[in-house]
Amino acid sequence: MACQEVGASVAVVLFPQTGPLGMVMLRLVFSAIVLLVIARPSLRGHGRANWLAVLGFGATLALMNGLFYLALSRLPLGVTVTIEVLGPLVLSILASRRASAWLWALLAFAGVLALGGGGWDRLDPLGVLFALGAAATWALYILSSARVGRAFPRLDGLALAMAAGAVLSLPVGIAAGGAALFRPEVLGLGAAVAVLSSTIPYALELIALRRLAASAFAILMSLSPATASIAGLLILHQRLSWLEVVGIALVILASIGAVRAAARADAATRSRGDRDARPDEPFAEPVA
């Protein structure tokens, strides 16, 4: 999380030269190059449906990053990430299939209201819309990632989707950033953003997922608004009001609660399936 938010902060510093969409292009292009070198995906043995899934995933990656950076150009980093987290939060609530899970949605809504600091005129309305769009596409990213992950081995699907997203971002990125995108210092910082925001975090996430339960990992990821707020303060000198801090804390609590509710619902579903499959055997908690 720290790498991602530092990468986002560096991207904001580059906005005056590249624009948000030019920065998106640099991040996707360098991320695609790194992933293609690491994964070396095979292009054979995949049907039309799988390639369409890759293209859809790539378009989602490009759109999600574009909306996120457009929001960052108008809102503080901590506020942007907090609003963006609402996408996975709603997805977790829907996955739990319990009415009580919507209490977490109400808590998140209270947090979003607090982010307005008692008056939403303090936040750029277009920036808020961009952040909400990033939240929606993040939820779509999770669904697309699962679909592509089932169809392609290892990192192949992600590498191909990142390449597709990079190609899709080229026209808009070049139009927005122009010749400034090809300055050596901009290219170097663009590569650093890609490594900090994509390569290192993804590698660390894979290591963490081998050692942590998925629910515990998701709870840790729910802390990203706090990490973003700290990065925004230390690197970009973005100070938040006490109401905004309260709002971020409420959204974090709602995210953790929704993740735990979804994990409990999933465990209950699995336990019912085990009892149905083996009705004569007592149900036992699996040993980790």
CSV table of C-alpha atoms in Angstrom, one decimal:
chain,number,residue,atom,x,y,z
A,1,MET,CA,0.0,0.0,0.0
A,2,ALA,CA,2.8,2.4,0.9
A,3,CYS,CA,4.4,1.8,-2.5
A,4,GLN,CA,1.2,2.5,-4.3
A,5,GLU,CA,0.4,5.7,-2.5
A,6,VAL,CA,4.0,7.0,-3.0
A,7,GLY,CA,3.7,6.1,-6.7
A,8,ALA,CA,0.4,8.1,-6.8
A,9,SER,CA,2.1,11.0,-5.1
A,10,VAL,CA,4.9,11.0,-7.7
A,11,ALA,CA,2.3,10.9,-10.4
A,12,VAL,CA,0.6,14.0,-9.0
A,13,VAL,CA,4.0,15.8,-9.1
A,14,LEU,CA,4.2,15.0,-12.8
A,15,PHE,CA,0.7,16.2,-13.7
A,16,PRO,CA,1.8,19.8,-14.6
A,17,GLN,CA,4.1,18.3,-17.3
A,18,THR,CA,2.1,15.3,-18.5
A,19,GLY,CA,-1.5,15.9,-17.5
A,20,PRO,CA,-3.4,13.1,-15.7
A,21,LEU,CA,-4.1,11.1,-18.9
A,22,GLY,CA,-0.5,11.4,-20.1
A,23,MET,CA,0.6,10.0,-16.7
A,24,VAL,CA,-1.9,7.1,-17.1
A,25,MET,CA,-0.3,6.2,-20.5
A,26,LEU,CA,3.2,6.2,-19.0
A,27,ARG,CA,2.2,4.0,-16.1
A,28,LEU,CA,0.3,1.5,-18.3
A,29,VAL,CA,3.0,1.3,-20.9
A,30,PHE,CA,5.9,0.7,-18.4
A,31,SER,CA,3.8,-1.7,-16.4
A,32,ALA,CA,2.9,-3.7,-19.5
A,33,ILE,CA,6.6,-3.9,-20.5
A,34,VAL,CA,7.7,-5.1,-17.1
A,35,LEU,CA,4.8,-7.7,-16.9
A,36,LEU,CA,5.4,-9.0,-20.4
A,37,VAL,CA,9.1,-9.5,-19.7
A,38,ILE,CA,8.3,-11.3,-16.4
A,39,ALA,CA,5.3,-13.4,-17.6
A,40,ARG,CA,6.3,-14.0,-21.3
A,41,PRO,CA,2.7,-15.0,-22.0
A,42,SER,CA,1.8,-17.5,-24.7
A,43,LEU,CA,-0.5,-16.2,-27.4
A,44,ARG,CA,-1.6,-19.7,-28.5
A,45,GLY,CA,-4.4,-21.9,-27.3
A,46,HIS,CA,-6.9,-19.2,-26.3
A,47,GLY,CA,-10.4,-18.8,-27.9
A,48,ARG,CA,-12.3,-15.7,-28.9
A,49,ALA,CA,-14.1,-15.4,-25.6
A,50,ASN,CA,-10.8,-15.4,-23.7
A,51,TRP,CA,-9.3,-12.7,-25.9
A,52,LEU,CA,-12.5,-10.6,-25.5
A,53,ALA,CA,-12.1,-11.0,-21.8
A,54,VAL,CA,-8.5,-9.7,-22.0
A,55,LEU,CA,-9.6,-6.7,-24.1
A,56,GLY,CA,-12.4,-5.9,-21.6
A,57,PHE,CA,-10.0,-6.3,-18.7
A,58,GLY,CA,-7.5,-4.0,-20.5
A,59,ALA,CA,-10.2,-1.4,-21.1
A,60,THR,CA,-11.2,-1.5,-17.5
A,61,LEU,CA,-7.6,-1.0,-16.4
A,62,ALA,CA,-7.2,2.0,-18.6
A,63,LEU,CA,-10.5,3.5,-17.6
A,64,MET,CA,-10.0,2.9,-13.9
A,65,ASN,CA,-6.5,4.5,-13.9
A,66,GLY,CA,-7.7,7.4,-16.0
A,67,LEU,CA,-10.6,8.2,-13.7
A,68,PHE,CA,-8.4,7.8,-10.6
A,69,TYR,CA,-5.7,10.2,-11.9
A,70,LEU,CA,-8.4,12.7,-13.1
A,71,ALA,CA,-9.8,12.6,-9.6
A,72,LEU,CA,-6.3,13.1,-8.1
A,73,SER,CA,-5.8,16.2,-10.2
A,74,ARG,CA,-8.8,17.8,-8.4
A,75,LEU,CA,-8.9,16.1,-4.9
A,76,PRO,CA,-6.5,15.3,-2.1
A,77,LEU,CA,-5.0,11.8,-2.4
A,78,GLY,CA,-6.6,10.6,0.9
A,79,VAL,CA,-10.1,11.7,-0.1
A,80,THR,CA,-9.7,10.2,-3.6
A,81,VAL,CA,-8.7,6.8,-2.4
A,82,THR,CA,-11.4,6.8,0.3
A,83,ILE,CA,-14.1,7.4,-2.3
A,84,GLU,CA,-12.5,4.8,-4.6
A,85,VAL,CA,-12.6,2.2,-1.9
A,86,LEU,CA,-16.4,2.4,-2.0
A,87,GLY,CA,-16.4,0.2,-5.1
A,88,PRO,CA,-14.9,-2.9,-3.5
A,89,LEU,CA,-16.9,-2.1,-0.3
A,90,VAL,CA,-20.2,-2.4,-2.1
A,91,LEU,CA,-19.0,-5.6,-3.9
A,92,SER,CA,-18.2,-7.1,-0.5
A,93,ILE,CA,-21.6,-6.2,0.9
A,94,LEU,CA,-23.4,-7.7,-2.1
A,95,ALA,CA,-21.2,-10.8,-1.8
A,96,SER,CA,-22.2,-11.3,1.9
A,97,ARG,CA,-25.9,-11.6,0.9
A,98,ARG,CA,-27.0,-10.6,4.4
A,99,ALA,CA,-29.3,-7.7,5.2
A,100,SER,CA,-27.1,-6.8,8.2
A,101,ALA,CA,-24.2,-6.1,5.9
A,102,TRP,CA,-26.0,-3.0,4.7
A,103,LEU,CA,-25.3,-1.5,8.1
A,104,TRP,CA,-21.7,-1.2,6.9
A,105,ALA,CA,-23.0,0.6,3.8
A,106,LEU,CA,-24.7,3.1,6.0
A,107,LEU,CA,-21.5,3.6,8.0
A,108,ALA,CA,-19.6,4.2,4.8
A,109,PHE,CA,-22.3,6.6,3.6
A,110,ALA,CA,-21.8,8.5,6.9
A,111,GLY,CA,-18.1,8.6,6.2
A,112,VAL,CA,-18.6,10.0,2.7
A,113,LEU,CA,-20.8,12.7,4.2
A,114,ALA,CA,-18.1,13.6,6.7
A,115,LEU,CA,-15.6,13.8,3.8
A,116,GLY,CA,-17.6,16.8,2.6
A,117,GLY,CA,-16.7,18.5,5.9
A,118,GLY,CA,-20.2,19.7,6.3
A,119,GLY,CA,-20.3,21.2,2.8
A,120,TRP,CA,-19.5,19.4,-0.4
A,121,ASP,CA,-18.7,22.8,-2.1
A,122,ARG,CA,-15.3,22.3,-0.4
A,123,LEU,CA,-14.6,19.4,-2.7
A,124,ASP,CA,-14.4,19.7,-6.5
A,125,PRO,CA,-17.7,18.2,-7.8
A,126,LEU,CA,-16.1,16.9,-11.0
A,127,GLY,CA,-13.3,15.4,-9.0
A,128,VAL,CA,-15.8,13.6,-6.8
A,129,LEU,CA,-17.6,12.2,-9.9
A,130,PHE,CA,-14.2,11.0,-11.3
A,131,ALA,CA,-13.5,9.3,-8.0
A,132,LEU,CA,-16.9,7.6,-7.9
A,133,GLY,CA,-16.3,6.4,-11.5
A,134,ALA,CA,-12.9,5.0,-10.3
A,135,ALA,CA,-14.8,3.2,-7.5
A,136,ALA,CA,-17.2,1.6,-10.0
A,137,THR,CA,-14.5,0.5,-12.3
A,138,TRP,CA,-12.4,-0.9,-9.4
A,139,ALA,CA,-15.4,-3.2,-8.7
A,140,LEU,CA,-15.5,-4.1,-12.4
A,141,TYR,CA,-11.7,-4.7,-12.3
A,142,ILE,CA,-12.1,-7.2,-9.5
A,143,LEU,CA,-14.7,-9.1,-11.5
A,144,SER,CA,-12.7,-8.9,-14.7
A,145,SER,CA,-9.5,-10.0,-13.0
A,146,ALA,CA,-11.3,-13.1,-11.6
A,147,ARG,CA,-12.6,-14.0,-15.1
A,148,VAL,CA,-9.2,-13.6,-16.8
A,149,GLY,CA,-7.4,-15.3,-14.0
A,150,ARG,CA,-9.4,-18.4,-14.5
A,151,ALA,CA,-8.8,-18.4,-18.3
A,152,PHE,CA,-5.0,-17.7,-18.3
A,153,PRO,CA,-2.2,-19.2,-16.2
A,154,ARG,CA,0.1,-17.3,-13.8
A,155,LEU,CA,0.5,-13.6,-14.8
A,156,ASP,CA,-0.3,-14.2,-18.5
A,157,GLY,CA,-3.8,-12.7,-18.4
A,158,LEU,CA,-2.7,-9.6,-16.4
A,159,ALA,CA,0.3,-9.0,-18.7
A,160,LEU,CA,-1.8,-9.2,-21.8
A,161,ALA,CA,-4.6,-7.0,-20.3
A,162,MET,CA,-2.0,-4.4,-19.2
A,163,ALA,CA,-0.6,-4.4,-22.8
A,164,ALA,CA,-4.2,-3.9,-24.2
A,165,GLY,CA,-4.8,-1.1,-21.7
A,166,ALA,CA,-1.5,0.6,-22.7
A,167,VAL,CA,-2.4,0.5,-26.4
A,168,LEU,CA,-5.9,1.9,-25.7
A,169,SER,CA,-4.3,4.7,-23.6
A,170,LEU,CA,-1.8,5.8,-26.2
A,171,PRO,CA,-3.9,8.1,-28.4
A,172,VAL,CA,-5.5,10.0,-25.4
A,173,GLY,CA,-2.2,10.0,-23.5
A,174,ILE,CA,-0.1,11.4,-26.3
A,175,ALA,CA,-2.8,14.0,-27.1
A,176,ALA,CA,-2.9,15.1,-23.5
A,177,GLY,CA,0.8,15.1,-22.7
A,178,GLY,CA,2.4,15.9,-26.0
A,179,ALA,CA,6.2,16.1,-26.5
A,180,ALA,CA,6.7,16.4,-22.7
A,181,LEU,CA,6.0,12.7,-22.3
A,182,PHE,CA,9.3,11.9,-24.1
A,183,ARG,CA,11.6,14.0,-22.0
A,184,PRO,CA,14.2,11.7,-20.3
A,185,GLU,CA,13.3,12.9,-16.8
A,186,VAL,CA,9.6,12.4,-17.4
A,187,LEU,CA,10.1,8.9,-18.8
A,188,GLY,CA,12.3,8.0,-15.8
A,189,LEU,CA,9.7,9.2,-13.3
A,190,GLY,CA,7.0,7.5,-15.3
A,191,ALA,CA,8.8,4.2,-15.1
A,192,ALA,CA,9.3,4.8,-11.3
A,193,VAL,CA,5.5,5.4,-10.9
A,194,ALA,CA,4.8,2.1,-12.8
A,195,VAL,CA,7.2,0.1,-10.6
A,196,LEU,CA,6.0,1.7,-7.4
A,197,SER,CA,2.3,1.6,-8.3
A,198,SER,CA,2.1,-1.8,-10.1
A,199,THR,CA,5.1,-4.0,-10.1
A,200,ILE,CA,6.3,-3.9,-6.5
A,201,PRO,CA,2.8,-3.9,-5.0
A,202,TYR,CA,1.7,-6.8,-7.1
A,203,ALA,CA,4.7,-8.9,-6.2
A,204,LEU,CA,4.3,-8.1,-2.5
A,205,GLU,CA,0.6,-8.9,-2.7
A,206,LEU,CA,1.4,-12.4,-4.1
A,207,ILE,CA,3.8,-13.0,-1.2
A,208,ALA,CA,1.3,-11.8,1.3
A,209,LEU,CA,-1.5,-13.9,-0.1
A,210,ARG,CA,0.7,-17.0,0.4
A,211,ARG,CA,1.0,-16.3,4.1
A,212,LEU,CA,-2.3,-14.6,5.0
A,213,ALA,CA,-5.9,-15.7,4.7
A,214,ALA,CA,-7.8,-13.8,1.9
A,215,SER,CA,-10.1,-12.2,4.5
A,216,ALA,CA,-7.1,-10.9,6.5
A,217,PHE,CA,-5.4,-9.6,3.4
A,218,ALA,CA,-8.6,-7.8,2.4
A,219,ILE,CA,-8.8,-6.2,5.8
A,220,LEU,CA,-5.3,-4.9,5.5
A,221,MET,CA,-6.1,-3.5,2.1
A,222,SER,CA,-9.0,-1.6,3.6
A,223,LEU,CA,-6.4,0.6,5.4
A,224,SER,CA,-5.4,2.1,2.0
A,225,PRO,CA,-7.3,5.4,2.7
A,226,ALA,CA,-5.2,5.9,5.8
A,227,THR,CA,-1.9,5.2,3.9
A,228,ALA,CA,-3.0,7.5,1.1
A,229,SER,CA,-3.7,10.3,3.6
A,230,ILE,CA,-0.3,9.9,5.2
A,231,ALA,CA,1.4,9.9,1.8
A,232,GLY,CA,-0.6,13.0,0.7
A,233,LEU,CA,0.4,14.8,3.9
A,234,LEU,CA,4.2,13.9,3.8
A,235,ILE,CA,4.8,14.1,0.0
A,236,LEU,CA,2.2,16.5,-1.3
A,237,HIS,CA,1.6,18.6,1.9
A,238,GLN,CA,-2.2,17.9,1.6
A,239,ARG,CA,-3.7,18.6,5.0
A,240,LEU,CA,-7.1,17.2,5.9
A,241,SER,CA,-9.7,18.7,8.2
A,242,TRP,CA,-10.8,16.7,11.3
A,243,LEU,CA,-14.1,15.9,9.7
A,244,GLU,CA,-12.3,14.5,6.6
A,245,VAL,CA,-10.2,12.4,9.0
A,246,VAL,CA,-13.3,11.1,10.7
A,247,GLY,CA,-14.9,10.3,7.3
A,248,ILE,CA,-11.8,8.3,6.2
A,249,ALA,CA,-11.9,6.4,9.5
A,250,LEU,CA,-15.6,5.6,9.1
A,251,VAL,CA,-15.0,4.2,5.5
A,252,ILE,CA,-12.1,2.1,6.8
A,253,LEU,CA,-14.3,0.6,9.6
A,254,ALA,CA,-17.1,0.0,7.1
A,255,SER,CA,-14.6,-1.7,4.7
A,256,ILE,CA,-13.3,-4.0,7.4
A,257,GLY,CA,-16.8,-4.8,8.6
A,258,ALA,CA,-18.0,-5.6,5.1
A,259,VAL,CA,-15.0,-7.9,4.5
A,260,ARG,CA,-15.5,-9.8,7.7
A,261,ALA,CA,-19.3,-10.1,6.9
A,262,ALA,CA,-18.5,-11.5,3.5
A,263,ALA,CA,-15.9,-13.9,4.9
A,264,ARG,CA,-18.5,-15.2,7.4
A,265,ALA,CA,-21.1,-15.6,4.7
A,266,ASP,CA,-18.7,-17.5,2.5
A,267,ALA,CA,-17.7,-19.8,5.4
A,268,ALA,CA,-21.3,-20.5,6.2
A,269,THR,CA,-22.0,-21.3,2.6
A,270,ARG,CA,-19.1,-23.7,2.4
A,271,SER,CA,-20.1,-25.4,5.7
A,272,ARG,CA,-23.6,-26.0,4.4
A,273,GLY,CA,-22.2,-27.5,1.2
A,274,ASP,CA,-20.0,-29.8,3.2
A,275,ARG,CA,-22.9,-31.0,5.4
A,276,ASP,CA,-25.0,-31.6,2.3
A,277,ALA,CA,-22.3,-33.5,0.6
A,278,ARG,CA,-21.6,-35.7,3.7
A,279,PRO,CA,-24.8,-35.8,5.7
A,280,ASP,CA,-23.6,-38.7,7.9
A,281,GLU,CA,-20.4,-37.0,9.0
A,282,PRO,CA,-20.3,-34.2,11.6
A,283,PHE,CA,-19.1,-30.9,10.4
A,284,ALA,CA,-15.6,-30.0,11.5
A,285,GLU,CA,-13.8,-26.7,11.2
A,286,PRO,CA,-10.9,-27.1,8.6
A,287,VAL,CA,-7.4,-27.0,10.0
A,288,ALA,CA,-5.2,-24.3,8.5
